[in-house]
Amino acid sequence: MALKARVLYDFHSENPGEISVRENELVTTGLLPASYVEIIRDHIASNAANNDTANNNGFSSPKSASHSSFASPDFHTSQGSDDDWDDDWDDTLPATQAKSTATVGRNLNRFSTFVKSGGEAFLLGEANALVRDGDMMCVVMGKHGPEWQEDPYPFTCTIDDPTKQTKFKGMKSYMSYGLTPSHTNVQVNRRYKHFDWLYARLVERFPVISVPHLPEKQATGRFEEDFISKRRKGLMWWMNHMTSHPVLARCDSWKLGKRKAERDELVGANFFLTINPPDVPLDLQDVESKVEGFKTFTKRMDENIIVVNTTINEFGRKQMIGFKKEYQKVGQSFKVLAQAFEMDQQAYSVGLNKAIAYTGEAYETIGEYFADQPRHDLDPISDLLDIYKGHLANYPDIIDVQKGALTKVKDCPQQESDLHERCNIISCATLAEIQHFHRTRVRDFRLQMQHHLQQQISFFQKITAKLEDALHRYDEQ
Amino acid sequence: MALKARVLYDFHSENPGEISVRENELVTTGLLPASYVEIIRDHIASNAANNDTANNNGFSSPKSASHSSFASPDFHTSQGSDDDWDDDWDDTLPATQAKSTATVGRNLNRFSTFVKSGGEAFLLGEANALVRDGDMMCVVMGKHGPEWQEDPYPFTCTIDDPTKQTKFKGMKSYMSYGLTPSHTNVQVNRRYKHFDWLYARLVERFPVISVPHLPEKQATGRFEEDFISKRRKGLMWWMNHMTSHPVLARCDSWKLGKRKAERDELVGANFFLTINPPDVPLDLQDVESKVEGFKTFTKRMDENIIVVNTTINEFGRKQMIGFKKEYQKVGQSFKVLAQAFEMDQQAYSVGLNKAIAYTGEAYETIGEYFADQPRHDLDPISDLLDIYKGHLANYPDIIDVQKGALTKVKDCPQQESDLHERCNIISCATLAEIQHFHRTRVRDFRLQMQHHLQQQISFFQKITAKLEDALHRYDEQ
C-alpha cells in the first residue's frame, strides 16, 4: 500500500540508490524513514506498523516487562501457550517472519543504514521512549578507550546434545536443544527457530552492535550426526558470544515473551536512549580517525581471512587425501617387503618379518591419523574464520551509522549542544562495540590457536607413540 | 690375439650363446676355459696368462705369502714402491685392468658360469693347487643348515673422512680414505682404486661367494661434500660386509701385495679345494629344493625391492616438495593473519599477534624439517635396497655353479664317489653362503628399520617440540 507524505526536512542522497528530497515536497513511495515525513492521507497507528517492519522505529506506549526469559522455562508459557510459535516456521524453512523484520526490510530500503537504523532519528532528537533505570547501558572510559561496562550479573549458558522430538503423532519432527543458563541452572528446551527469532530481535533492536550470524540453515540431513554436532557447536559459540556481550546479555529480548519482545520499544533509535556515556565527551576527530582505522582493519582482516581459510581448507584436503595416500603407500610397500622376506622360511627371520609387516600397518594407521586430523584442528579454525567473516559483514552498517552521525554534526553549529551530545552517545557506543570486537577477537583467536596447537601436538605424539610401538617389534626375540 | 687350440672334451651347449664343441675339434677363438682345450701353436705360460684373464684357473707355482695387507701400512711398500698402481687408473676412470679380470672376462665368455667360475673344473677333479692348513674354510652344520664357521679372529675396519691429496705438483688430485683395522689400530690411506682392485680380486677368487658391489663410480662432482659423504658411507658398509664375512674377511687378497695377490692361485676352481665340509654329506634332493627355494626368494625380493624403492623415493620427493610446500603455505597464511591483526594497534593484542606470527614461522620450519628428513631416514633404506639389489644380481651365477654341479652329478654313476664328494663341497659352500646372505640380510634390515623408525620418532618429536614452543607464546603475558 503506497502512502502519500509531506517531506519535513531536506535529505541529500549520499549513497547510490538514495533519492534526494526537499522540505515540503510530496512523495508517494513504499518505504520511508518515518522521521522525515508527515503521512497525509490517513493515520497508520505506529503500534500496528511495529508488526510490519523492523525499521519503523516504534512509538508504541511502554508496557511493564514480563519476567519470563528466552533461557527460562516460562518463555513460552508466559504467553499462556506455545501458540505464538508458528509450527511451520521450522528450522529448515526460511524464518520468514523473523527475517523480514531483520534483513529483508534493510535490503529493500534504499535509505542509508544511518537513516534505517534509527541513528539519524536519535541524532535529531526524535527518539522518545520511556527508559527505566534498569535498561541503561554504561559506556565507561577504559585504558584503551570507551568500553561497555561489564555485566554485573554475568551468566553462561550450556547447550546439550539435541534430541529428536515429534509432534502431531509423529507427523512432524524437529531437534530440541537443552539449554541450561548458569543463573537458574534449570534446563529448558529450545529449537533452532527460537534462536532464529532471538537473532532477528537482537538485530532489530541494536543499531551499532554486531550480532553474529547463527550457524547456517540446512535443508537436508538435519538429523545427521555430523550436522547436529556442528550446529550444536555453532550454537554454543553463538550463545557464548551473546552471554559474554555486556549489552546483548542484558537485552530484554531474552526475558520477554515472544509477543512482548516483538512489541519492545527500545529498538533502533530508542536504543541510544539507553546509553549512558562517560562524563567527558570524546574528541570527534579522534573518533573519526579510530573508526577509519577500524574500517581499514576490517577490510584487511576480511581479505586475509579468505587467504587463511582457503589455505587451511586446502591443507586439510591434502592431509585427508594426499598425505594419507603417501603414508599408506609406504605402509603397503613395507608389507610387500615383509611378504618377500617371509618366503625365506628361516626361523630367525620370522621376528623381523613380523616387525616389518607391523611397521607397514603402523604407516597405514598414520595415514588414517592424517586423514582424521583436520576435523580436530583445522575445521575449528575454519569455523571461527567463517563466524568472523559474518561479524565483519556487520560492521559496514555500524560504521555507516557512526559516520552518518559525524557528518550530520559537522554541518551543525556548535551551539546545538544536544546534537553534539547525541552524536557523542553514538560514538561512544560504536567505539565500545569496536573495543568489544577486538577483545572478543583476541580471546577467540588465542583460544582457537591454542586449541589447534594442542591438537597438533597430540596428533604428532600419537604418531610418535605408534612408531615407538613399531620400533619395539624389532627388539630381538 | 687369437689362439688355435684342440678341444679335449665334448662340450654340449646348455645356454643361449654357448657353442657346442667335440673332442679333438680345432678351434680358433679369443676366450675359452683352459681346462677344455690344449693350446697348439705355442706355449703361453700359465703364469703370464694369469695376468690376462680371471678365468684361466691358474697353474702358477705356490709362493710364500707376504705378510703385507690391504689394510696394513706395508700393502704398497711390500712391493718396494707404489709403481704397481697405474696412476691413470684413477677412481673416476673405468678400472680397466681390474674390471677386465672380473667382469669383462665374464661378459664376453659365452660359456656358463658353472664352466667359467671353475666349478666344473673342480667337479671334474682338475683343481690341483697347494692348499695350506691356514687356507682351509670350514662349513659346519648349524641349527638352520650348513654355515660358514665363524672367523676365529674377527676384526672391523673404520673408514675416516677422506682428504683431498695431490700428486705431480698439484697436476693430479684424488681422495684418500683413512682406514683403521681393529686388529692393528694403525691408520693407512687408501684410494677408491684400491677398493676397486680388491673387489676385482675377490670376485675372481670366489665362485660361490656374493661379493657386494662397491658404491657407484661418478665422473663429476667427486670432490663435492654430498658425494664424498655418500661414498664414504657406501665404502663403510662394504667394508663391514667384508670384515663380517667369514670367508671374505680371511681372504689372502687382503694380505698379499698387489702383484702377489694377482698371482694368487687359490682362485676359481682351486677355491673349492680350501673348503672343508661337515662330516655327513648333504642330501642332494634337499640341496636342490633349498636352492630352488632361494631362487624363488631372490626373484621375489628383487621385484619387491623395486616397489619399495620406488615408493620411498617418491615419498621422499613428496616430503621435500609437496609436504614442505603445504606446511609453508599454512605458515605463511598464519603470518598473513597476524599481519591483519597487527593493524588494530591495540596494546592487548600485541601478544597474540606475535604468537600467531611465531606459529607461522614454526610451520615454515616444520616444512623445512619435512624437506630435510628423507636423507636421514628414507635415503639410507634406499641405499640398503640398492646394495641388496647388487647382491641379488650376484646370485644367479652362484646358483648356476651349484646347479651345474648337481646336473653333472645326476648324470654320473654312484660309484664316482669323488665326484659326489666334490659336488657336496660345492653344495655346502653354496648353502653356507645362502645362509650367510639371510643372516646378514636380517641383521642389515633390522638395523636399518630400527634406524628409520628412530629417525622418524626424533623427527616427529622435533615437530612436537616446535609446536609446544609456539603454544607457549600464547600464554597470557
Short mmCIF file of C-alpha atoms in Angstrom, two decimals, chain A residues 65-229:
data_model
loop_
_atom_site.label_atom_id
_atom_site.label_comp_id
_atom_site.label_asym_id
_atom_site.label_seq_id
_atom_site.Cartn_x
_atom_site.Cartn_y
_atom_site.Cartn_z
CA ALA A 65 8.26 -6.08 31.41
CA SER A 66 7.43 -9.75 31.95
CA HIS A 67 9.96 -11.78 33.92
CA SER A 68 9.85 -14.78 31.57
CA SER A 69 13.04 -15.41 29.61
CA PHE A 70 14.35 -16.99 26.38
CA ALA A 71 16.51 -19.14 28.56
CA SER A 72 13.92 -19.78 31.28
CA PRO A 73 11.12 -22.34 31.43
CA ASP A 74 8.30 -19.73 31.27
CA PHE A 75 9.43 -18.20 27.96
CA HIS A 76 6.57 -19.94 26.13
CA THR A 77 4.09 -20.29 28.90
CA SER A 78 4.25 -16.65 29.94
CA GLN A 79 2.00 -16.17 26.92
CA GLY A 80 -0.26 -18.97 28.09
CA SER A 81 0.73 -21.41 25.34
CA ASP A 82 3.13 -22.19 22.51
CA ASP A 83 0.57 -20.76 20.08
CA ASP A 84 2.69 -17.75 19.30
CA TRP A 85 5.15 -20.06 17.56
CA ASP A 86 4.06 -20.96 14.07
CA ASP A 87 4.78 -24.65 13.75
CA ASP A 88 5.50 -24.45 10.05
CA TRP A 89 8.11 -21.89 10.87
CA ASP A 90 10.66 -24.62 11.43
CA ASP A 91 14.43 -24.63 11.48
CA THR A 92 14.81 -25.85 7.93
CA LEU A 93 12.42 -23.34 6.42
CA PRO A 94 13.30 -19.71 5.86
CA ALA A 95 12.17 -17.98 9.04
CA THR A 96 10.07 -15.56 7.04
CA GLN A 97 8.63 -13.55 9.84
CA ALA A 98 11.87 -13.09 11.72
CA LYS A 99 13.92 -12.46 8.61
CA SER A 100 11.56 -9.86 7.20
CA THR A 101 11.92 -7.73 10.27
CA ALA A 102 15.69 -8.04 10.28
CA THR A 103 17.22 -8.43 6.87
CA VAL A 104 14.67 -8.05 4.15
CA GLY A 105 13.49 -4.68 5.44
CA ARG A 106 17.02 -3.44 5.23
CA ASN A 107 17.74 -4.79 1.82
CA LEU A 108 14.71 -3.22 0.16
CA ASN A 109 15.00 0.12 1.88
CA ARG A 110 17.12 2.40 -0.21
CA PHE A 111 18.00 4.81 2.54
CA SER A 112 21.41 4.58 4.19
CA THR A 113 21.87 2.49 7.32
CA PHE A 114 22.28 5.70 9.28
CA VAL A 115 18.69 6.52 8.44
CA LYS A 116 17.29 2.98 8.55
CA SER A 117 18.86 2.02 11.87
CA GLY A 118 17.27 4.96 13.62
CA GLY A 119 20.66 6.60 14.15
CA GLU A 120 19.55 9.76 12.40
CA ALA A 121 16.20 9.87 14.16
CA PHE A 122 18.01 9.65 17.50
CA LEU A 123 20.52 12.32 16.46
CA LEU A 124 17.68 14.63 15.51
CA GLY A 125 16.11 14.12 18.94
CA GLU A 126 13.12 12.12 17.72
CA ALA A 127 13.58 9.12 19.97
CA ASN A 128 11.25 9.45 22.92
CA ALA A 129 10.59 6.09 24.54
CA LEU A 130 10.36 5.61 28.27
CA VAL A 131 13.66 4.24 29.59
CA ARG A 132 13.80 2.70 33.04
CA ASP A 133 17.00 2.73 35.12
CA GLY A 134 17.39 -0.98 34.63
CA ASP A 135 17.54 -0.53 30.88
CA MET A 136 20.57 1.79 30.96
CA MET A 137 23.87 0.60 29.50
CA CYS A 138 27.00 2.38 30.65
CA VAL A 139 29.92 3.14 28.37
CA VAL A 140 32.97 3.70 30.57
CA MET A 141 36.35 5.14 29.67
CA GLY A 142 38.82 2.28 29.96
CA LYS A 143 42.56 2.08 29.45
CA HIS A 144 42.11 1.55 25.72
CA GLY A 145 39.20 3.92 25.10
CA PRO A 146 35.42 3.66 25.57
CA GLU A 147 34.16 0.22 26.54
CA TRP A 148 30.91 -1.37 27.63
CA GLN A 149 30.61 -1.66 31.36
CA GLU A 150 30.88 -5.29 32.35
CA ASP A 151 27.61 -7.06 33.05
CA PRO A 152 27.30 -7.07 36.86
CA TYR A 153 25.42 -10.38 36.70
CA PRO A 154 27.35 -12.40 34.17
CA PHE A 155 25.94 -15.77 33.20
CA THR A 156 26.76 -18.54 30.81
CA CYS A 157 24.51 -21.00 29.07
CA THR A 158 25.36 -24.56 28.11
CA ILE A 159 23.72 -26.31 25.19
CA ASP A 160 23.34 -30.07 25.46
CA ASP A 161 23.15 -32.60 22.68
CA PRO A 162 19.87 -32.09 20.90
CA THR A 163 17.20 -34.76 20.94
CA LYS A 164 14.78 -35.55 18.16
CA GLN A 165 11.22 -34.62 19.12
CA THR A 166 8.00 -35.39 17.33
CA LYS A 167 4.62 -33.64 17.19
CA PHE A 168 1.23 -34.44 15.73
CA LYS A 169 1.64 -38.17 16.40
CA GLY A 170 4.99 -38.33 14.62
CA MET A 171 3.92 -36.39 11.53
CA LYS A 172 6.41 -33.65 12.34
CA SER A 173 9.84 -33.96 13.86
CA TYR A 174 12.43 -31.46 14.99
CA MET A 175 15.59 -31.24 17.06
CA SER A 176 15.33 -29.84 20.55
CA TYR A 177 18.34 -28.43 22.40
CA GLY A 178 18.67 -28.47 26.17
CA LEU A 179 19.76 -25.03 27.36
CA THR A 180 20.99 -24.56 30.91
CA PRO A 181 21.72 -20.98 31.99
CA SER A 182 24.14 -20.71 34.88
CA HIS A 183 21.99 -18.29 36.89
CA THR A 184 18.96 -20.59 37.02
CA ASN A 185 20.62 -23.95 36.45
CA VAL A 186 17.28 -25.18 35.12
CA GLN A 187 17.30 -26.84 31.72
CA VAL A 188 14.84 -25.62 29.10
CA ASN A 189 14.29 -26.96 25.60
CA ARG A 190 14.64 -24.72 22.60
CA ARG A 191 14.53 -25.24 18.86
CA TYR A 192 16.58 -23.63 16.12
CA LYS A 193 13.62 -21.41 15.22
CA HIS A 194 13.75 -19.91 18.71
CA PHE A 195 17.37 -18.94 18.19
CA ASP A 196 16.45 -17.55 14.82
CA TRP A 197 13.73 -15.47 16.41
CA LEU A 198 16.12 -14.16 19.05
CA TYR A 199 18.69 -13.30 16.39
CA ALA A 200 16.13 -11.27 14.48
CA ARG A 201 15.03 -9.42 17.66
CA LEU A 202 18.64 -8.51 18.52
CA VAL A 203 19.49 -7.30 15.02
CA GLU A 204 16.40 -5.14 15.01
CA ARG A 205 16.98 -3.79 18.46
CA PHE A 206 20.66 -2.71 18.32
CA PRO A 207 21.87 -0.36 15.62
CA VAL A 208 25.61 -0.39 16.45
CA ILE A 209 26.02 -3.85 17.95
CA SER A 210 27.37 -6.69 15.83
CA VAL A 211 25.06 -9.64 16.34
CA PRO A 212 26.87 -12.68 14.94
CA HIS A 213 25.03 -14.83 12.42
CA LEU A 214 23.58 -18.13 13.54
CA PRO A 215 25.11 -21.34 12.19
CA GLU A 216 23.82 -21.93 8.70
CA LYS A 217 20.46 -23.42 7.94
CA GLN A 218 20.49 -26.70 6.12
CA ALA A 219 17.56 -28.16 4.25
CA THR A 220 18.66 -31.79 4.12
CA GLY A 221 20.45 -34.06 6.53
CA ARG A 222 19.48 -32.07 9.54
CA PHE A 223 19.11 -35.22 11.64
CA GLU A 224 22.56 -36.49 10.64
CA GLU A 225 25.12 -36.75 13.40
CA ASP A 226 27.82 -34.59 11.83
CA PHE A 227 25.40 -31.80 11.08
CA ILE A 228 23.83 -31.94 14.53
CA SER A 229 27.22 -31.84 16.24
#
